[in-house]
Short mmCIF file of C-alpha atoms and ligand atoms in Angstrom, two decimals:
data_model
loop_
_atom_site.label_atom_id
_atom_site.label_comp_id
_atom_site.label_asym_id
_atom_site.label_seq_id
_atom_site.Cartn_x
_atom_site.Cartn_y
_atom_site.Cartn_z
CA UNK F 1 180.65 34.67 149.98
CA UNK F 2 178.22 32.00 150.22
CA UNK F 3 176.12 31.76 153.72
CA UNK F 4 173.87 28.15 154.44
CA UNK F 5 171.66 30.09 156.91
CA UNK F 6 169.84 27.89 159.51
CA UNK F 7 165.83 29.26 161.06
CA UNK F 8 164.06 27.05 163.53
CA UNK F 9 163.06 30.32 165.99
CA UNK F 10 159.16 28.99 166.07
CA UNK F 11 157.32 26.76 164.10
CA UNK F 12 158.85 26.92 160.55
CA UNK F 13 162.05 24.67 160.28
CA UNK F 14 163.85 26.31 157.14
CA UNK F 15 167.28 26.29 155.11
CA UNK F 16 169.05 28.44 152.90
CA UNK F 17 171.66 29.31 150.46
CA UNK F 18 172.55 33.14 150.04
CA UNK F 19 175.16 34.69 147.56
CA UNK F 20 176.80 37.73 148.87
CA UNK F 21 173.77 38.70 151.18
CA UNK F 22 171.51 39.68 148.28
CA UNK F 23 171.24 36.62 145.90
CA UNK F 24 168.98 33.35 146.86
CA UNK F 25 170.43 30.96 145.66
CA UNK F 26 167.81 28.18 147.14
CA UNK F 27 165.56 28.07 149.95
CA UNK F 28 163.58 25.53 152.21
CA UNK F 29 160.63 25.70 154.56
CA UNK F 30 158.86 23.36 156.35
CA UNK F 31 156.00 24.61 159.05
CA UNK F 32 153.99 22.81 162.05
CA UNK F 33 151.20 25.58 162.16
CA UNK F 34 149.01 23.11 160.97
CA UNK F 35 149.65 21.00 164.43
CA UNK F 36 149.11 23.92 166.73
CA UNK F 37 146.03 24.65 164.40
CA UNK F 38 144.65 21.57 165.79
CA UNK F 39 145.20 22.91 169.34
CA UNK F 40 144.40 26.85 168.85
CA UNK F 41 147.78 27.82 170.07
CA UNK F 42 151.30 26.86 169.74
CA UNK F 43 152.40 24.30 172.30
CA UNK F 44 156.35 24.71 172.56
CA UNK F 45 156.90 21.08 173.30
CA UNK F 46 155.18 20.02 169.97
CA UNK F 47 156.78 22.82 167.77
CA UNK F 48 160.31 21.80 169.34
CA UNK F 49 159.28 17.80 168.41
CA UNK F 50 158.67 19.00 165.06
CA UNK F 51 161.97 20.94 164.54
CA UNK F 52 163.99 17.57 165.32
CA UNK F 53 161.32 15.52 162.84
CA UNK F 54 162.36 18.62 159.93
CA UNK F 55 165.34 19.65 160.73
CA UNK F 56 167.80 17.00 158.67
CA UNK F 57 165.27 16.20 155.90
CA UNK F 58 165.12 19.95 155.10
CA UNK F 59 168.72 20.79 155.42
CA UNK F 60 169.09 17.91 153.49
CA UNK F 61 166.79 19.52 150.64
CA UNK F 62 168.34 22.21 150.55
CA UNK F 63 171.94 21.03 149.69
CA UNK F 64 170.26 19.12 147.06
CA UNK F 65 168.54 21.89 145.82
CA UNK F 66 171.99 23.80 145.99
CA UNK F 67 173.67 21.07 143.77
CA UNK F 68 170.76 21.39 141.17
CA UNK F 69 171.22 25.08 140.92
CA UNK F 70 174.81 24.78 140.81
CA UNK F 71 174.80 22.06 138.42
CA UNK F 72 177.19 20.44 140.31
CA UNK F 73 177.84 16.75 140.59
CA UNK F 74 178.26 15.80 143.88
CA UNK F 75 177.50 16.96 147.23
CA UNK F 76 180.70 16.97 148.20
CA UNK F 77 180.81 19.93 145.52
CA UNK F 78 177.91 21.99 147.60
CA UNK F 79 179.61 21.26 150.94
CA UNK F 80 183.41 23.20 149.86
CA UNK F 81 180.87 25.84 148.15
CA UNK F 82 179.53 27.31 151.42
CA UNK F 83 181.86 29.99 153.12
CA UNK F 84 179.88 30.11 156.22
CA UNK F 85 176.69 28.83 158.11
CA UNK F 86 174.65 31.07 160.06
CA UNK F 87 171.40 29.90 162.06
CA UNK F 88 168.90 32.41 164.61
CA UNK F 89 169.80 32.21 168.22
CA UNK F 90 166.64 34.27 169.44
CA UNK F 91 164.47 35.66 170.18
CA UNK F 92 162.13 32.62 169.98
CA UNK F 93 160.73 29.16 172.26
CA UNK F 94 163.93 28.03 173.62
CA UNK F 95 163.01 24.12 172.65
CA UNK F 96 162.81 25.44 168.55
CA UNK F 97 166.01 27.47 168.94
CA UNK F 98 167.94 24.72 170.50
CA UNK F 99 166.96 22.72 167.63
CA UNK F 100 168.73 24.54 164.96
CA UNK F 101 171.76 26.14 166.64
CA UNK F 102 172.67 22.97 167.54
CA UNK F 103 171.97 21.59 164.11
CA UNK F 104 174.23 24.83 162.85
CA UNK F 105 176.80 23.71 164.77
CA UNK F 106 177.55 20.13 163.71
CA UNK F 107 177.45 21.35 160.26
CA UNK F 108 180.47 24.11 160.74
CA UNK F 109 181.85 21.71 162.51
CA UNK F 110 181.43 18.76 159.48
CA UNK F 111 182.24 21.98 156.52
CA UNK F 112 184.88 22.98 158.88
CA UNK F 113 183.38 26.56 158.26
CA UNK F 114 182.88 29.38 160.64
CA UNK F 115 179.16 29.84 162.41
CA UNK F 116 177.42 33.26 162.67
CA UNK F 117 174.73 33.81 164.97
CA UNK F 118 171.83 36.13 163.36
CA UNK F 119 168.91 37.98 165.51
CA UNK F 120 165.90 36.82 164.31
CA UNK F 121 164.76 40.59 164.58
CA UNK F 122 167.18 42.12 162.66
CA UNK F 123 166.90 39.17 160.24
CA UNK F 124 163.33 40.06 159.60
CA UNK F 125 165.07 43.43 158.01
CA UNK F 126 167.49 41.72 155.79
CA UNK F 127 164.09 40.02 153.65
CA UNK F 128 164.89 43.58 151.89
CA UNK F 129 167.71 43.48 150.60
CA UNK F 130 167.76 39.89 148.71
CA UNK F 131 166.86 39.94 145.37
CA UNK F 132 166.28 43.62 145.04
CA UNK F 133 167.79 45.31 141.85
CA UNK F 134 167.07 48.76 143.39
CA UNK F 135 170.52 49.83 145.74
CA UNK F 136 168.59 50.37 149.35
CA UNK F 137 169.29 54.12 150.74
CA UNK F 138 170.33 54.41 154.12
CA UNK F 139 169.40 55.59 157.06
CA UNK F 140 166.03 53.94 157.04
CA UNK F 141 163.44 54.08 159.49
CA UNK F 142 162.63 50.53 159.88
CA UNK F 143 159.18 48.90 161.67
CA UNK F 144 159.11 45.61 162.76
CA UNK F 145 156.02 44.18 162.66
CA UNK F 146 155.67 40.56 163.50
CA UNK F 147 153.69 37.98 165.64
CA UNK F 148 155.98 38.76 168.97
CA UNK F 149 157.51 42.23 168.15
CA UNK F 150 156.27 46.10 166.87
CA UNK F 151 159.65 48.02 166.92
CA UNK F 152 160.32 51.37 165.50
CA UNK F 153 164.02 51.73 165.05
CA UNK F 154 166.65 54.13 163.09
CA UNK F 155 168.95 51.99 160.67
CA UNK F 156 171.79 54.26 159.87
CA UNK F 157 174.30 51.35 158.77
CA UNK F 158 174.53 47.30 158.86
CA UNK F 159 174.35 46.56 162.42
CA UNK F 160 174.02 50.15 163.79
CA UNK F 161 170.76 50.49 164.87
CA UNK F 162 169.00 53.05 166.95
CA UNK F 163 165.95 52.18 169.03
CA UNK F 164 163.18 54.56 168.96
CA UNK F 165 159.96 53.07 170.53
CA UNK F 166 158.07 49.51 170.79
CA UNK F 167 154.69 48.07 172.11
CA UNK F 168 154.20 48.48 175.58
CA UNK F 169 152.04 45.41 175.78
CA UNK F 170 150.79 43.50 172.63
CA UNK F 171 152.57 43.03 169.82
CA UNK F 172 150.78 44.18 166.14
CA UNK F 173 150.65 40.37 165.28
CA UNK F 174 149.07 39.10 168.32
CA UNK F 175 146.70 41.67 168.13
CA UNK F 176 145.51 40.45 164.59
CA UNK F 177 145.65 36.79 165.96
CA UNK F 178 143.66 37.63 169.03
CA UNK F 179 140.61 39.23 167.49
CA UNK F 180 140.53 37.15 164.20
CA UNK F 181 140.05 34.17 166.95
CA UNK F 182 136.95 36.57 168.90
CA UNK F 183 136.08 37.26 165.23
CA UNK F 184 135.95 33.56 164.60
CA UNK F 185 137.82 33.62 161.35
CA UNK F 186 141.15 31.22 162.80
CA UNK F 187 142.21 29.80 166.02
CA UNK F 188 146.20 30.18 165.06
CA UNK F 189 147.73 32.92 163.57
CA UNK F 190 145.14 34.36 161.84
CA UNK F 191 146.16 37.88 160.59
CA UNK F 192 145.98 37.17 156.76
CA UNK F 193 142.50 35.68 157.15
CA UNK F 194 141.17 38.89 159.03
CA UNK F 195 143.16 40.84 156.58
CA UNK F 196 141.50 39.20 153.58
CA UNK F 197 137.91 39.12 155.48
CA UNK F 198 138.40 43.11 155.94
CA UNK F 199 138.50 43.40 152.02
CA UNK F 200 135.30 41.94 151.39
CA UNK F 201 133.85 45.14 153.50
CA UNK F 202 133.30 48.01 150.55
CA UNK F 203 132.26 50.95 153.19
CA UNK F 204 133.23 50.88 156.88
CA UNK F 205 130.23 51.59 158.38
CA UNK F 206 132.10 52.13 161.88
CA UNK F 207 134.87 54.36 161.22
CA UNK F 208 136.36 55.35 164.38
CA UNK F 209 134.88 53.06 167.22
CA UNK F 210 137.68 51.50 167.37
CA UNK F 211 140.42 53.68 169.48
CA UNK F 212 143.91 54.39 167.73
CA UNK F 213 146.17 54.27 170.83
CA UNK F 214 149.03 56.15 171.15
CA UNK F 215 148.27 58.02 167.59
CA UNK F 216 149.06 61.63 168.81
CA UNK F 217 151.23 61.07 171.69
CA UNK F 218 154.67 62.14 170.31
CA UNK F 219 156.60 59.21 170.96
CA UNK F 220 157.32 56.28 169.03
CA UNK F 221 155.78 53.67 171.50
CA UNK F 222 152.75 51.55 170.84
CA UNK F 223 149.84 49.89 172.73
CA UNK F 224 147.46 47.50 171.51
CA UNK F 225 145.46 45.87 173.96
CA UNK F 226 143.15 48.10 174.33
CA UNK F 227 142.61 48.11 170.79
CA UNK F 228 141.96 44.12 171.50
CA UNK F 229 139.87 44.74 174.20
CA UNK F 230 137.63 47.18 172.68
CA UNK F 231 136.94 44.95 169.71
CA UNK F 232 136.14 42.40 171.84
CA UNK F 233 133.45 44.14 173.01
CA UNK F 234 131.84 45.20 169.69
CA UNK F 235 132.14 41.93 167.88
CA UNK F 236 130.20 40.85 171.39
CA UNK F 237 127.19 43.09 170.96
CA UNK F 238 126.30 40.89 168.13
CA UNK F 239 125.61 44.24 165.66
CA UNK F 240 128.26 44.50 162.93
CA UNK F 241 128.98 41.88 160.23
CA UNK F 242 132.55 40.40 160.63
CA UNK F 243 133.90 42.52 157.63
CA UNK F 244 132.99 45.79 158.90
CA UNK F 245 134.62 45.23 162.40
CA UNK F 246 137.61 43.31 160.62
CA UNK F 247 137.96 46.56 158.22
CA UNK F 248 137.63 49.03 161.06
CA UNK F 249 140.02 47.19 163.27
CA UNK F 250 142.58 46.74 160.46
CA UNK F 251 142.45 50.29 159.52
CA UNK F 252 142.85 51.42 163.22
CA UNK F 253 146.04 49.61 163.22
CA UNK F 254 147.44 50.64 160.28
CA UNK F 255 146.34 54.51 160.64
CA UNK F 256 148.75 53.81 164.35
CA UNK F 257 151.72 52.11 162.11
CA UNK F 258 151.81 54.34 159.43
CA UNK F 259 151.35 58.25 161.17
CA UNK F 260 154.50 57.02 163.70
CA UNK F 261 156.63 55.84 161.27
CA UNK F 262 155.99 58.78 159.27
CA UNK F 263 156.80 60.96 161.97
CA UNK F 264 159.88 58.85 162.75
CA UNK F 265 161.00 59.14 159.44
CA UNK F 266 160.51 62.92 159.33
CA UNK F 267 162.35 63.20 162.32
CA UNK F 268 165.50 61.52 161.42
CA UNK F 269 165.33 63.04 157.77
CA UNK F 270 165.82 58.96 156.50
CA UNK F 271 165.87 58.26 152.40
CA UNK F 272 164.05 55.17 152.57
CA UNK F 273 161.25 53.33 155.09
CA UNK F 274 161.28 49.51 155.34
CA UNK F 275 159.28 47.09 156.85
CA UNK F 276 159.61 43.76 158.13
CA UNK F 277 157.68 41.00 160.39
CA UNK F 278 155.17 38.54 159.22
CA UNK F 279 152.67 41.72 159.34
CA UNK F 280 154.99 43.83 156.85
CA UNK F 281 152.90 41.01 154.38
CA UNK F 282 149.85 43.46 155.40
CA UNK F 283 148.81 44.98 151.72
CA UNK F 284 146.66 47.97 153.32
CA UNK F 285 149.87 48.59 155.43
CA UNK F 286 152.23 48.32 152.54
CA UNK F 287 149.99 50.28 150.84
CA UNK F 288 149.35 53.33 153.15
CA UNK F 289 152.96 53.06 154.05
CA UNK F 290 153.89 53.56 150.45
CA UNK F 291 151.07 56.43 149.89
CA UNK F 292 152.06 58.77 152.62
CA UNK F 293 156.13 58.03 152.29
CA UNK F 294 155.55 59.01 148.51
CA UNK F 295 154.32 62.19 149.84
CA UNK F 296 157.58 63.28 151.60
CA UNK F 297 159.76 61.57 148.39
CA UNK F 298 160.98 59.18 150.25
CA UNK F 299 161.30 55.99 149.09
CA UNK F 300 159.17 52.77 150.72
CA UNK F 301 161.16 48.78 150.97
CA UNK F 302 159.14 46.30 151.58
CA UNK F 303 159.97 42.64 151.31
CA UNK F 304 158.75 40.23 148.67
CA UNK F 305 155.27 38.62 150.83
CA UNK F 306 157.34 35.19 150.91
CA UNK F 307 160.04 36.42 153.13
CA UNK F 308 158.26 38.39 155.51
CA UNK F 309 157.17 35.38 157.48
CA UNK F 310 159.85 32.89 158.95
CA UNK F 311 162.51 31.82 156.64
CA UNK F 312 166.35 31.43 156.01
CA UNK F 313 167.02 33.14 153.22
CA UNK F 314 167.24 36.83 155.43
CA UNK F 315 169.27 34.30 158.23
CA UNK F 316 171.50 34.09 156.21
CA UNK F 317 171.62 37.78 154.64
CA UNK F 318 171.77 38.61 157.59
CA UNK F 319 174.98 37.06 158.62
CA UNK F 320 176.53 38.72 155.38
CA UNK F 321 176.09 41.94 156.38
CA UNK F 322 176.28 41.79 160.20
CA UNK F 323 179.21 39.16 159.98
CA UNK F 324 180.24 37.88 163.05
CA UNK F 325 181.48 34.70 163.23
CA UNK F 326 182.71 33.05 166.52
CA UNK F 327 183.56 29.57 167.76
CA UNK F 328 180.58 27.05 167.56
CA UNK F 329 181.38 26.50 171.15
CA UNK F 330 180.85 30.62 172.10
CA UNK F 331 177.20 30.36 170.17
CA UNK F 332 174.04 30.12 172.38
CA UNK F 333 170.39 30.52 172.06
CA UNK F 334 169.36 33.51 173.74
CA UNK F 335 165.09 33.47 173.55
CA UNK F 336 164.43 36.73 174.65
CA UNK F 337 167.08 38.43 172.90
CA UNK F 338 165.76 42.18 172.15
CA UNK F 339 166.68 43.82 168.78
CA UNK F 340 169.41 46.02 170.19
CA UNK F 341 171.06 43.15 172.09
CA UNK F 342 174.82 42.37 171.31
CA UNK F 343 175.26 38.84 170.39
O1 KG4 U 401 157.34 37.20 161.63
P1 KG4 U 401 156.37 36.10 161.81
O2 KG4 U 401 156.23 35.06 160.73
O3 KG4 U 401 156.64 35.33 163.13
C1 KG4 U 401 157.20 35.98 164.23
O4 KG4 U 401 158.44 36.14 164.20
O5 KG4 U 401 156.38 36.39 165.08
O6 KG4 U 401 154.96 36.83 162.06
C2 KG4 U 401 153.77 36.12 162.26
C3 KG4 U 401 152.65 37.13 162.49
C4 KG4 U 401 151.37 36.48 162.95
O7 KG4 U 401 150.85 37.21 164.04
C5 KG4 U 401 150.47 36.56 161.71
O8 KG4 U 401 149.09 36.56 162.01
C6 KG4 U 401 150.91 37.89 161.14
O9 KG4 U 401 152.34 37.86 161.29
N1 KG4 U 401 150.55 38.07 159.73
C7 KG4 U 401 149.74 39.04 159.26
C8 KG4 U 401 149.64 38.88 157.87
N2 KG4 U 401 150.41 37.79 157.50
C9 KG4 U 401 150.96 37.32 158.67
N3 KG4 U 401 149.10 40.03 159.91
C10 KG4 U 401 148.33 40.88 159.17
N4 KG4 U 401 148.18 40.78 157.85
C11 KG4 U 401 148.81 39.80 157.15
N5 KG4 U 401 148.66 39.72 155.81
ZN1 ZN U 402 159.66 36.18 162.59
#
């Protein structure tokens, strides 16, 4: 089954062609982060401007990108190829969303194929399982880990899910964009700039100043605000270089991460952890993740880095393994659609 998966949830405005939910065929992102660089922040009226300005040149690209690989002739080829289209209905900024499930729409409508609507959450997942020769053991303890989400949850099929905990405030993500902005290392999005500034530090000088909320509280919640808040105040007494506080903070959050998934994953007795989220690209957290699952023999899935942030390709993986279709007509955006929530 072929799947044209559709992902405008934010700022990136991407395509893709999947092969029986494991095999990119093709793939196509274009992002505005530069634009709300310009501003600090994302402004959801400019990021929604910029789906409509991307959407048809890179659905476009992507079809042609399909016929190349293909070898195929014409387009009219690509267009009886695809079995389905799928495209994110939420969570994400309403304007973005409405961008691409509408786009979704007119093209099952022009292929005369049926739509599936994919959780951007539970999307994040699916960057897994394409293009992986290893066969993916379930259940899985999987933690989310993105620039609006930290879930812990129990995968013990495709689409049955159990939720175990979540942040009670902050997401990881925002966390890492809030204090590489105090740290003055990016004004938008900058968690793989403080990531890469904490590697320059060779000794942290400050282990432990920073707090590592919720670590022994047996539950599989999170908090990380006052981690925020607390680095705010030692980058502001002007004492530690930006690498030691970036490596201290970094490791606070990943010492969190790691110990509850660990426990999660003792818990449930799972074969395999996996992570997802645009913070899954995290090295020291892939690494440490990897390190302590080793320990227990389980075995540790993490995404290839270029599909942990935004893109189509696990849309539309997604859809293959969670496939409901429905009428274009029944499919709305939803943008503050949890992970658990029926679509
Ligand atoms: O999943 P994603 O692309 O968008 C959402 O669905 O939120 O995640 C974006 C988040 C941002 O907060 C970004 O700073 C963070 O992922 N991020 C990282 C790294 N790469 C991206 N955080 C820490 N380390 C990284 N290497
Ligand atoms: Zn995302």
């Amino acid at each position: 089954m072929i799947i044209f998966g559709i992902e405008t949830s934010c700022d990136e405005t991407a395509a893709a062609v999947v092969e029986s939910g494991t095999r990119e065929i093709c793939s196509v992102v274009a992002s505005s982060k530069e634009f709300h660089e310009k501003t600090g922040g994302i402004v959801p009226e400019v990021a929604a401007r910029k789906q409509v300005e991307f959407i048809t040149p890179v659905i476009s690209e992507c079809f042609e990108k399909y016929r190349k690989e293909k070898k195929f002739d014409t387009l009219e080829d690509c267009y009886r190829g695809i079995d389905a289209v799928a495209v994110t209905v939420g969570p994400g900024l309403i304007g973005s969303l409405v961008v691409g499930v509408e786009a979704a729409k007119a093209l099952s409508l022009f292929l005369n194929k049926p739509l599936i609507p994919v959780n951007h959450l539970v999307g994040h997942i699916y960057g897994n399982f394409v293009n992986n020769t290893q066969e993916l053991l379930l259940p899985a303890i999987v933690l989310l880990v993105s620039g609006g989400h930290t879930d812990l949850v129990l995968m013990k099929d495709h689409g049955n899910f159990e939720y175990l905990g979540g942040t009670l405030d902050d997401a990881v993500g925002e966390a890492y964009d809030k204090v590489a902005r105090l740290l003055g290392l990016s004004k938008y999005l900058g968690g793989a700039i403080l990531s890469k500034k904490a590697l320059e530090c060779d000794e942290n000088t400050i282990k432990g100043r920073l707090p590592r909320p919720m670590v022994d509280q047996d539950n599989f919640d999170f908090s990380f605000s006052g981690l925020k808040t607390a680095s705010k105040r030692i980058i502001e007494l002007n004492q530690y270089p930006q690498e030691v506080i970036a490596r201290e903070f970094e490791e606070a959050v990943v010492e969190v991460l790691v110990k509850k998934t660990i426990r999660a994953a003792r818990k449930f007795n799972v074969k395999t952890i996996m992570l997802g989220g645009g913070v899954s690209a995290n090295i020291h957290l892939r690494e440490e993740v990897k390190k302590e699952a080793d320990k227990l023999g389980i075995s540790t899935q993490v995404p290839p880095i270029r599909l942990c942030t935004d893109n189509a390709v696990y849309i539309a993986s997604a859809a293959y393994f969670n496939n409901k279709s429905v009428g274009y007509e029944n499919v709305e955006v939803n943008p503050s659609l949890g992970i658990m929530d029926k679509l």
